[in-house]
Coordinates of C-alpha atoms and ligand atoms in Angstrom, one line a residue:
M1 CA -261.1 125.9 144.2
D2 CA -260.2 125.2 147.8
R3 CA -259.2 121.6 148.7
P4 CA -261.8 119.4 150.2
T5 CA -261.3 118.6 153.9
Y6 CA -261.2 115.6 156.1
E7 CA -261.4 114.7 159.8
V8 CA -260.3 111.4 161.3
Q9 CA -261.7 110.3 164.7
T10 CA -259.8 107.5 166.3
L11 CA -261.6 105.4 168.9
G12 CA -259.0 102.6 169.6
C13 CA -255.5 101.7 170.7
Q14 CA -252.2 103.0 169.5
M15 CA -252.3 100.7 166.4
N16 CA -255.5 102.5 165.5
V17 CA -253.8 105.9 165.9
H18 CA -251.0 104.5 163.7
D19 CA -253.5 103.4 161.1
S20 CA -255.3 106.8 161.3
E21 CA -252.1 108.5 160.4
R22 CA -252.1 106.4 157.2
I23 CA -255.7 107.2 156.5
A24 CA -254.8 110.9 156.8
G25 CA -251.8 110.3 154.5
L26 CA -253.9 108.6 151.9
L27 CA -256.5 111.4 151.9
Q28 CA -253.8 114.0 151.6
G29 CA -252.5 112.1 148.6
E30 CA -256.0 112.4 147.1
G31 CA -255.9 116.2 147.5
Y32 CA -257.7 116.5 150.8
R33 CA -256.5 118.7 153.6
A34 CA -257.2 118.4 157.4
A35 CA -260.2 120.4 158.5
T36 CA -259.2 123.0 161.0
G37 CA -260.9 123.8 164.3
D38 CA -264.2 125.3 163.3
E39 CA -264.5 123.9 159.8
T40 CA -266.9 121.0 159.1
A41 CA -265.1 118.4 157.1
D42 CA -266.2 117.0 153.8
V43 CA -265.1 113.5 154.7
V44 CA -265.4 112.1 158.3
V45 CA -263.5 108.9 158.9
I46 CA -264.2 107.0 162.2
N47 CA -261.5 104.5 163.0
T48 CA -263.2 102.1 165.4
C49 CA -262.3 99.7 168.2
A50 CA -264.2 96.5 169.3
V51 CA -262.2 95.3 172.2
R52 CA -264.9 96.0 174.8
E53 CA -268.6 96.6 174.5
N54 CA -268.4 100.3 175.3
A55 CA -266.1 100.7 172.3
D56 CA -269.1 99.4 170.2
N57 CA -271.4 101.9 171.8
K58 CA -269.0 104.7 171.2
L59 CA -269.2 104.2 167.4
Y60 CA -273.0 104.2 167.3
G61 CA -273.0 107.3 169.5
H62 CA -270.7 109.1 167.1
L63 CA -272.7 108.0 164.1
G64 CA -275.9 109.3 165.8
M65 CA -274.3 112.7 166.1
L66 CA -273.3 112.7 162.4
A67 CA -276.8 111.9 161.2
P68 CA -278.2 115.5 161.3
R69 CA -275.0 116.7 159.6
K70 CA -275.5 114.3 156.8
R71 CA -279.2 115.4 156.4
E72 CA -278.1 119.0 156.1
N73 CA -275.3 118.2 153.7
P74 CA -275.9 115.1 151.6
D75 CA -272.4 115.5 150.1
L76 CA -270.8 114.8 153.4
R77 CA -269.0 111.4 153.2
I78 CA -268.9 109.2 156.3
V79 CA -266.4 106.4 156.5
V80 CA -266.3 103.7 159.2
T81 CA -263.2 101.6 159.3
G82 CA -261.1 99.7 161.9
C83 CA -261.8 96.8 164.1
L84 CA -265.5 97.3 164.7
A85 CA -266.1 97.8 161.0
Q86 CA -264.3 94.4 160.5
K87 CA -266.5 92.8 163.2
D88 CA -269.9 94.3 162.2
R89 CA -269.3 94.3 158.5
G90 CA -272.9 94.2 157.1
S91 CA -274.6 95.6 160.1
V92 CA -272.9 99.0 160.3
S93 CA -274.8 100.4 157.3
E94 CA -278.0 98.6 158.4
R95 CA -277.8 100.3 161.8
A96 CA -276.6 103.7 160.3
P97 CA -277.8 103.9 156.7
W98 CA -276.2 107.4 156.4
V99 CA -272.7 105.8 156.4
D100 CA -271.1 105.9 152.9
V101 CA -268.1 103.6 153.2
V102 CA -267.4 100.6 155.4
L103 CA -263.8 99.4 155.3
G104 CA -262.1 96.5 157.1
T105 CA -258.8 96.5 158.9
H106 CA -256.7 94.5 156.4
N107 CA -257.1 96.8 153.3
I108 CA -257.2 100.5 154.4
D109 CA -255.3 101.3 151.2
S110 CA -258.6 100.8 149.4
L111 CA -260.0 104.0 151.0
P112 CA -259.4 106.4 148.0
A113 CA -261.0 104.0 145.5
L114 CA -264.0 103.4 147.8
L115 CA -264.5 107.1 148.4
R116 CA -264.6 107.7 144.6
R117 CA -267.0 104.8 144.1
S118 CA -269.3 106.1 146.9
A119 CA -269.6 109.5 145.2
Q120 CA -271.4 107.7 142.4
Q121 CA -273.6 105.5 144.5
S122 CA -276.5 106.1 146.9
Q123 CA -275.8 103.0 148.9
A124 CA -272.9 102.3 151.2
V125 CA -269.9 100.7 149.6
S126 CA -267.8 98.3 151.6
E127 CA -264.7 96.2 151.2
F128 CA -263.2 93.6 153.5
A129 CA -260.3 91.2 153.2
E130 CA -259.7 88.1 155.3
T131 CA -256.0 88.6 155.6
L132 CA -253.6 91.6 155.6
Q133 CA -253.1 92.9 152.1
A134 CA -250.3 95.4 152.7
F135 CA -248.6 96.6 155.8
P136 CA -250.2 100.0 156.6
S137 CA -246.6 101.1 157.4
D138 CA -245.9 101.2 153.7
L139 CA -248.7 103.6 152.9
P140 CA -248.4 107.4 152.7
V141 CA -248.5 108.9 156.2
A142 CA -249.5 112.2 157.8
R143 CA -248.2 111.9 161.4
G144 CA -249.8 113.5 164.3
S145 CA -246.5 114.6 165.9
D146 CA -243.2 115.9 164.5
F147 CA -241.1 114.6 167.4
S148 CA -242.7 111.3 168.5
A149 CA -243.7 108.5 166.1
W150 CA -245.5 105.2 166.2
V151 CA -243.7 102.4 164.3
A152 CA -245.5 99.1 163.8
I153 CA -243.2 96.1 163.9
S154 CA -246.0 93.5 163.6
V155 CA -249.7 93.3 162.9
G156 CA -252.1 90.7 164.3
C157 CA -251.7 88.2 167.1
N158 CA -251.2 84.4 167.3
N159 CA -252.4 84.1 170.9
T160 CA -255.8 82.8 171.8
C161 CA -256.7 84.6 175.0
T162 CA -260.2 83.5 175.6
F163 CA -261.6 87.0 176.3
C164 CA -260.0 88.7 173.4
I165 CA -261.6 89.6 170.0
V166 CA -258.4 91.2 168.5
P167 CA -257.0 88.1 166.7
S168 CA -260.3 87.6 164.9
L169 CA -260.2 91.2 163.6
R170 CA -256.5 91.7 163.1
G171 CA -255.6 88.2 161.9
R172 CA -252.5 86.1 162.5
E173 CA -249.3 87.8 163.3
R174 CA -247.4 89.3 160.4
D175 CA -243.9 90.6 161.1
R176 CA -242.2 93.4 159.2
E177 CA -238.7 92.8 158.0
P178 CA -236.1 94.3 160.5
E179 CA -234.5 96.3 157.6
D180 CA -237.8 97.9 156.7
I181 CA -238.4 98.9 160.3
L182 CA -234.9 100.3 160.6
A183 CA -235.2 102.2 157.4
E184 CA -238.4 103.8 158.7
V185 CA -236.7 104.7 162.0
R186 CA -233.7 106.2 160.2
A187 CA -236.0 108.2 157.9
L188 CA -237.9 109.4 161.0
S189 CA -234.7 110.5 162.7
D190 CA -233.7 112.4 159.6
S191 CA -237.0 114.2 159.6
G192 CA -236.4 115.3 163.2
V193 CA -238.3 112.7 165.2
K194 CA -236.8 112.1 168.7
E195 CA -239.0 109.4 170.2
I196 CA -240.4 106.2 168.7
T197 CA -242.8 103.7 170.1
L198 CA -242.6 100.2 168.6
L199 CA -246.1 98.7 168.2
G200 CA -247.5 95.3 168.0
Q201 CA -250.2 93.2 169.7
N202 CA -247.5 91.1 171.2
V203 CA -244.2 92.9 170.4
N204 CA -241.9 90.3 171.9
A205 CA -243.3 87.5 169.8
Y206 CA -241.8 89.5 167.0
G207 CA -239.7 87.2 164.7
V208 CA -242.1 84.2 165.0
E209 CA -242.6 84.5 161.2
F210 CA -239.0 84.2 160.4
G211 CA -238.1 81.8 163.2
D212 CA -235.8 84.1 165.3
R213 CA -236.7 84.0 169.0
Q214 CA -234.4 86.8 169.8
A215 CA -235.6 89.1 167.0
F216 CA -237.2 91.5 169.4
S217 CA -234.2 92.1 171.6
K218 CA -232.0 92.5 168.5
L219 CA -234.5 95.0 167.1
L220 CA -234.5 97.0 170.3
R221 CA -230.7 97.2 170.2
S222 CA -230.6 98.2 166.5
V223 CA -233.4 100.7 166.7
G224 CA -231.9 102.1 169.9
G225 CA -228.7 102.7 168.1
V226 CA -230.2 104.9 165.3
S227 CA -228.5 108.2 165.7
G228 CA -230.8 111.1 166.6
I229 CA -233.4 108.9 168.3
E230 CA -233.4 109.8 172.0
R231 CA -236.2 107.6 173.3
V232 CA -237.4 104.2 172.3
R233 CA -240.5 102.6 173.8
F234 CA -242.6 99.6 172.9
T235 CA -246.1 98.2 173.6
S236 CA -247.3 95.7 174.5
P237 CA -245.2 92.7 175.4
H238 CA -246.7 89.5 176.6
P239 CA -245.3 87.9 179.8
R240 CA -245.0 84.6 178.1
D241 CA -242.4 85.8 175.7
F242 CA -240.6 88.2 178.0
T243 CA -237.2 86.5 177.8
T244 CA -234.0 87.6 179.6
D245 CA -232.5 88.8 176.3
V246 CA -235.2 91.5 176.1
I247 CA -234.4 92.7 179.7
A248 CA -230.7 92.8 178.8
A249 CA -231.4 94.7 175.6
M250 CA -233.5 97.2 177.6
A251 CA -230.9 97.7 180.3
Q252 CA -228.0 97.9 177.9
T253 CA -229.4 100.3 175.3
P254 CA -229.4 103.8 176.8
T255 CA -232.1 105.1 174.5
V256 CA -234.6 102.3 175.4
M257 CA -236.6 104.0 178.2
P258 CA -236.9 102.4 181.7
S259 CA -240.6 101.7 181.4
L260 CA -242.5 98.6 180.9
H261 CA -246.2 98.1 180.2
M262 CA -246.9 94.4 180.6
P263 CA -250.5 93.2 180.9
L264 CA -251.1 90.9 184.0
Q265 CA -254.9 90.4 183.3
S266 CA -255.3 88.4 186.5
G267 CA -253.2 87.4 189.6
S268 CA -255.0 84.1 189.9
D269 CA -253.5 81.1 188.2
Q270 CA -256.9 79.5 187.9
V271 CA -258.2 82.5 186.0
L272 CA -255.0 82.8 183.9
R273 CA -255.5 79.2 182.9
R274 CA -259.1 79.8 181.8
M275 CA -258.0 83.0 180.0
R276 CA -255.5 80.8 178.2
R277 CA -252.6 83.1 179.3
S278 CA -249.8 80.7 179.6
Y279 CA -247.7 82.3 182.4
R280 CA -248.6 82.1 186.1
A281 CA -248.6 84.8 188.8
Q282 CA -245.2 83.8 190.2
R283 CA -243.6 84.0 186.7
F284 CA -245.1 87.4 186.2
L285 CA -243.6 88.6 189.5
Q286 CA -240.3 87.0 188.7
I287 CA -240.1 89.1 185.4
V288 CA -241.0 92.2 187.4
D289 CA -238.1 91.4 189.8
E290 CA -235.7 90.8 187.0
V291 CA -236.6 94.1 185.3
R292 CA -236.2 96.0 188.6
T293 CA -232.8 94.4 189.2
A294 CA -231.6 95.3 185.8
M295 CA -233.3 98.8 185.8
P296 CA -234.0 100.0 189.3
E297 CA -235.5 103.2 188.0
A298 CA -238.0 101.4 185.7
A299 CA -241.8 102.2 186.1
I300 CA -243.9 99.1 185.4
T301 CA -247.6 99.4 184.4
T302 CA -250.2 96.9 183.5
D303 CA -253.7 95.9 182.3
I304 CA -256.0 94.0 184.5
I305 CA -259.5 92.5 183.8
V306 CA -261.9 92.1 186.7
G307 CA -264.9 89.8 186.7
F308 CA -263.7 87.3 184.1
P309 CA -266.2 84.4 184.1
G310 CA -265.7 82.1 187.1
E311 CA -263.6 84.7 189.0
T312 CA -264.2 84.0 192.7
E313 CA -263.6 86.4 195.6
D314 CA -260.5 84.3 196.3
D315 CA -259.2 84.7 192.7
F316 CA -259.8 88.4 193.0
E317 CA -257.9 88.6 196.3
Q318 CA -255.0 87.0 194.5
T319 CA -255.0 89.7 191.9
L320 CA -254.9 92.3 194.6
E321 CA -252.0 90.4 196.2
V322 CA -250.0 90.4 192.9
V323 CA -250.8 94.1 192.4
R324 CA -249.4 94.8 195.9
S325 CA -246.3 92.8 195.3
A326 CA -245.6 94.1 191.8
R327 CA -246.1 97.7 192.9
F328 CA -247.3 99.0 189.5
S329 CA -246.8 102.7 188.8
G330 CA -250.2 102.6 187.1
A331 CA -252.7 100.1 185.7
F332 CA -255.5 100.2 183.1
T333 CA -258.3 98.3 184.8
F334 CA -261.2 96.9 182.8
K335 CA -264.5 95.2 183.7
Y336 CA -264.7 92.0 181.7
S337 CA -266.8 92.6 178.6
V338 CA -268.4 89.7 176.7
R339 CA -267.1 89.7 173.1
P340 CA -269.1 87.7 170.6
G341 CA -267.3 84.7 169.1
T342 CA -264.7 84.5 171.9
P343 CA -264.5 81.3 174.0
A344 CA -265.1 83.1 177.3
A345 CA -268.4 84.5 175.9
E346 CA -269.7 80.9 176.1
Y347 CA -268.6 80.3 179.7
S348 CA -271.7 79.7 181.8
D349 CA -270.3 81.2 185.0
Q350 CA -270.4 85.0 184.1
V351 CA -270.0 87.1 187.2
A352 CA -272.9 89.3 188.3
P353 CA -272.5 93.0 187.3
E354 CA -272.7 94.3 190.9
V355 CA -269.9 92.0 192.0
V356 CA -267.8 93.1 189.1
S357 CA -268.4 96.8 189.9
D358 CA -267.5 96.2 193.6
R359 CA -264.2 94.4 192.7
Y360 CA -263.4 97.0 190.1
E361 CA -263.7 99.9 192.7
R362 CA -261.6 98.0 195.2
L363 CA -258.9 97.2 192.6
L364 CA -258.9 100.8 191.5
A365 CA -258.4 102.0 195.1
V366 CA -255.4 99.7 195.6
V367 CA -253.8 100.6 192.2
E368 CA -254.2 104.3 192.9
D369 CA -252.8 104.1 196.4
I370 CA -249.6 102.4 195.2
A371 CA -249.3 104.7 192.1
W372 CA -249.7 107.7 194.4
E373 CA -247.1 106.5 196.9
Q374 CA -244.6 105.9 194.1
N375 CA -245.2 109.3 192.7
R376 CA -244.8 110.9 196.2
A377 CA -241.4 109.2 196.4
L378 CA -240.3 111.3 193.5
L379 CA -241.0 114.7 195.2
G380 CA -237.9 116.8 195.1
S381 CA -236.2 114.7 192.5
R382 CA -235.2 115.8 189.0
V383 CA -237.1 114.4 186.1
E384 CA -236.2 114.6 182.4
V385 CA -239.3 115.4 180.4
L386 CA -240.0 115.3 176.7
V387 CA -242.5 118.1 176.3
G388 CA -245.8 117.3 174.6
R389 CA -248.9 119.3 173.8
S390 CA -250.3 121.9 176.1
S391 CA -253.4 121.1 178.2
G392 CA -256.1 123.5 179.3
R393 CA -256.4 127.1 178.3
K394 CA -253.2 128.9 177.8
D395 CA -254.3 132.0 179.7
S396 CA -255.7 130.3 182.7
P397 CA -253.6 130.4 185.9
N398 CA -253.5 126.6 186.0
A399 CA -252.4 126.3 182.4
R400 CA -249.8 123.6 181.9
V401 CA -247.8 121.8 179.2
S402 CA -247.6 118.1 179.7
G403 CA -244.9 115.7 178.8
R404 CA -243.5 112.3 179.7
A405 CA -240.7 111.4 182.0
R406 CA -238.2 108.8 180.9
D407 CA -240.2 106.2 182.8
N408 CA -243.3 107.4 180.9
R409 CA -244.9 109.1 183.9
L410 CA -247.1 112.0 183.0
V411 CA -245.5 115.3 184.1
H412 CA -247.1 118.7 184.0
L413 CA -244.9 121.8 183.5
P414 CA -246.0 125.4 183.8
A415 CA -247.3 126.9 180.5
D416 CA -245.4 130.2 180.9
A417 CA -241.9 128.6 180.9
G418 CA -241.6 129.1 177.2
L419 CA -241.6 125.4 176.4
E420 CA -242.6 124.0 173.0
P421 CA -243.7 120.5 172.0
G422 CA -240.6 118.3 171.4
D423 CA -238.3 120.2 173.8
L424 CA -236.3 118.1 176.2
V425 CA -236.0 119.6 179.7
T426 CA -235.3 118.7 183.3
A427 CA -237.3 120.0 186.2
T428 CA -237.8 119.4 189.9
V429 CA -240.9 117.5 191.0
T430 CA -243.0 119.7 193.4
H431 CA -246.3 117.9 193.5
A432 CA -247.4 114.3 193.2
A433 CA -250.9 112.9 192.3
P434 CA -251.9 109.3 191.6
H435 CA -251.8 109.8 187.8
H436 CA -249.3 112.7 187.3
L437 CA -246.5 114.8 188.7
I438 CA -246.1 118.5 188.6
A439 CA -242.5 119.7 188.1
D440 CA -242.5 123.5 188.0
D441 CA -239.2 124.3 189.7
E442 CA -235.7 124.8 188.3
I443 CA -236.6 124.0 184.8
A444 CA -233.5 123.6 182.6
V445 CA -233.7 123.1 178.8
I446 CA -231.5 120.3 177.6
R447 CA -232.5 120.6 173.9
R448 CA -234.9 122.7 171.9
F449 CA -236.9 120.9 169.3
E450 CA -236.4 121.8 165.7
A451 CA -238.6 120.1 163.1
G452 CA -236.7 118.6 160.3
A453 CA -236.9 119.7 156.7
S454 CA -239.6 117.1 155.7
S455 CA -241.9 117.8 158.6
C456 CA -245.4 116.9 157.5
E457 CA -248.6 118.7 156.9
P458 CA -250.9 118.6 160.0
Q459 CA -252.6 115.3 160.3
G460 CA -256.1 116.5 161.1
S461 CA -258.3 116.5 164.1
T462 CA -257.7 113.0 165.3
V463 CA -259.0 112.4 168.7
T464 CA -258.1 109.3 170.8
L465 CA -261.1 108.4 172.8
G466 CA -260.3 104.8 173.6
L467 CA -258.2 103.8 176.4
P468 CA -254.8 103.0 175.0
S469 CA -252.7 100.3 176.7
V470 CA -250.1 102.9 177.3
P471 CA -250.8 106.7 177.5
V472 CA -250.2 108.4 174.2
T473 CA -247.0 110.3 174.5
S474 CA -247.5 113.4 172.5
Ligands
SAH1 N1 -252.4 92.8 172.7 C1 -252.4 93.5 173.9 C2 -253.8 93.8 174.4 C3 -254.7 94.5 173.5 S1 -256.3 94.8 174.2 C4 -251.8 92.5 174.9 O1 -252.0 91.3 174.9 O2 -251.1 93.0 175.7 C5 -255.8 95.8 175.6 C6 -256.4 95.4 176.9 O3 -257.8 95.3 176.8 C7 -256.0 94.0 177.3 O4 -254.7 93.9 177.9 C8 -257.1 93.6 178.3 O5 -256.7 94.0 179.6 C9 -258.2 94.4 177.8 N2 -259.3 93.6 177.2 C10 -259.2 92.8 176.1 N3 -260.3 92.2 175.9 C11 -261.2 92.5 176.9 C12 -262.5 92.1 177.3 N4 -263.2 91.2 176.6 N5 -263.0 92.6 178.4 C13 -262.3 93.5 179.1 N6 -261.1 93.9 178.8 C14 -260.5 93.4 177.7
SF4_2 FE1 -255.6 89.6 172.6 FE2 -253.3 90.5 173.4 FE3 -254.1 88.0 174.0 FE4 -253.4 88.7 171.5 S1 -252.1 88.6 173.3 S2 -255.2 87.5 172.1 S3 -254.2 90.7 171.4 S4 -255.0 90.0 174.7
F3S3 FE1 -258.6 96.9 167.4 FE2 -256.9 98.1 168.9 FE3 -259.4 98.0 169.6 S1 -256.5 96.3 167.7 S2 -260.1 96.1 168.8 S3 -258.5 99.1 167.9 S4 -257.7 97.8 171.0

């Protein structure tokens, strides 16, 4: 008999993409295979996010679309996991009784057992744990890319940003042992992987569990030294813990890429204080300066929230001021979203939605202007690009393959240049837009990609619909 099929839909950040790769690995271990393009899967897993309200809405929108499929095929298994499952626990199956399995963030290894149980029960089965049971990194994995891999260094967060729901869903920070991380990176390199992105909610707090304040910079240096790994990235650091040893490790390790995604959240000290973000605007700008001095070619990106409770026009102007001074190459901008259970949800001075929208538009315009100007400055220069997946229809005249420059800028290359995912090339930039570059001149291949012997089975139709903190690189 043909193997049963699965589909994993990912709605959250890179950590969710990372966990989805484990979910796919667990399912493959159970004999499932990824559903291909037009097949309807036997098991649909939705790996959810709860960071903003629209992430909540997305889940229920997706579940709504699955309801008729479940009516037509009662054997279809629907699984909801991830942060929103952890948050909504009991209510997911109340709101969507056609869901079969609800599983929290701390114990995704229970998925196979729960699926088996649900096959014998008409009611939804669920399982939650209060703390992390096992690092997902230790579970079987079906990675989405052969040449670029996510590597979790820590899970959870010890900070208490007043707007943020993540710590209540992911728990306190747990750090993996440096030897385990290195072993994973070496194994990845042996299997052909060229780029790794170190993941954590607050990567530079890494080491807090074993009391080594320089653990992250040491890790960057050791991971950067693994032979065969050409590009090392990380996300996200917190300005509070962005110490000079991290900047030195970045600048002195040739494989650590000159790119930094460091969330600002607000440029007003008053707002930062109420957000319980312990740095101040001047300190943030000082880090930006230090990074630029050490790595003049670095591209710096950020996350900004507008309309945090109590944000005045003056506070907002200060955010614009910091954005102008920092000259970000890009920013993910968010309207503040009330998250139940967080301290800021209780603040009485919530900002009116029309004021938030107005500030949001103004911020976006400033961010785009600066990003575009920076991209225009690259016209005519050579960029080194790690080729990713193709975008658009291959036969259309505008068909392109997309990749990432060393500084993580999105670069489009022509589809007819014979480039394959994982190839490393250089090309001349011919066109600049606010969010991407086009480099279609003088393309030179530095290295072709050859998948290693242990390259994995396709991971399945994982789609990332959430806004990741840093653009997904493959
Ligand atoms: N751990 C990461 C952030 C994870 S959440 C870090 O601290 O860098 C990703 C981004 O979502 C945050 O940087 C913040 O800008 C945004 N965010 C988090 N909670 C939010 C909320 N309640 N409303 C709007 N944006 C929020
Ligand atoms: Fe949330 Fe990031 Fe703050 Fe942790 S550091 S509480 S994950 S915003
Ligand atoms: Fe969870 Fe990531 Fe969203 S940690 S709440 S999936 S941003």
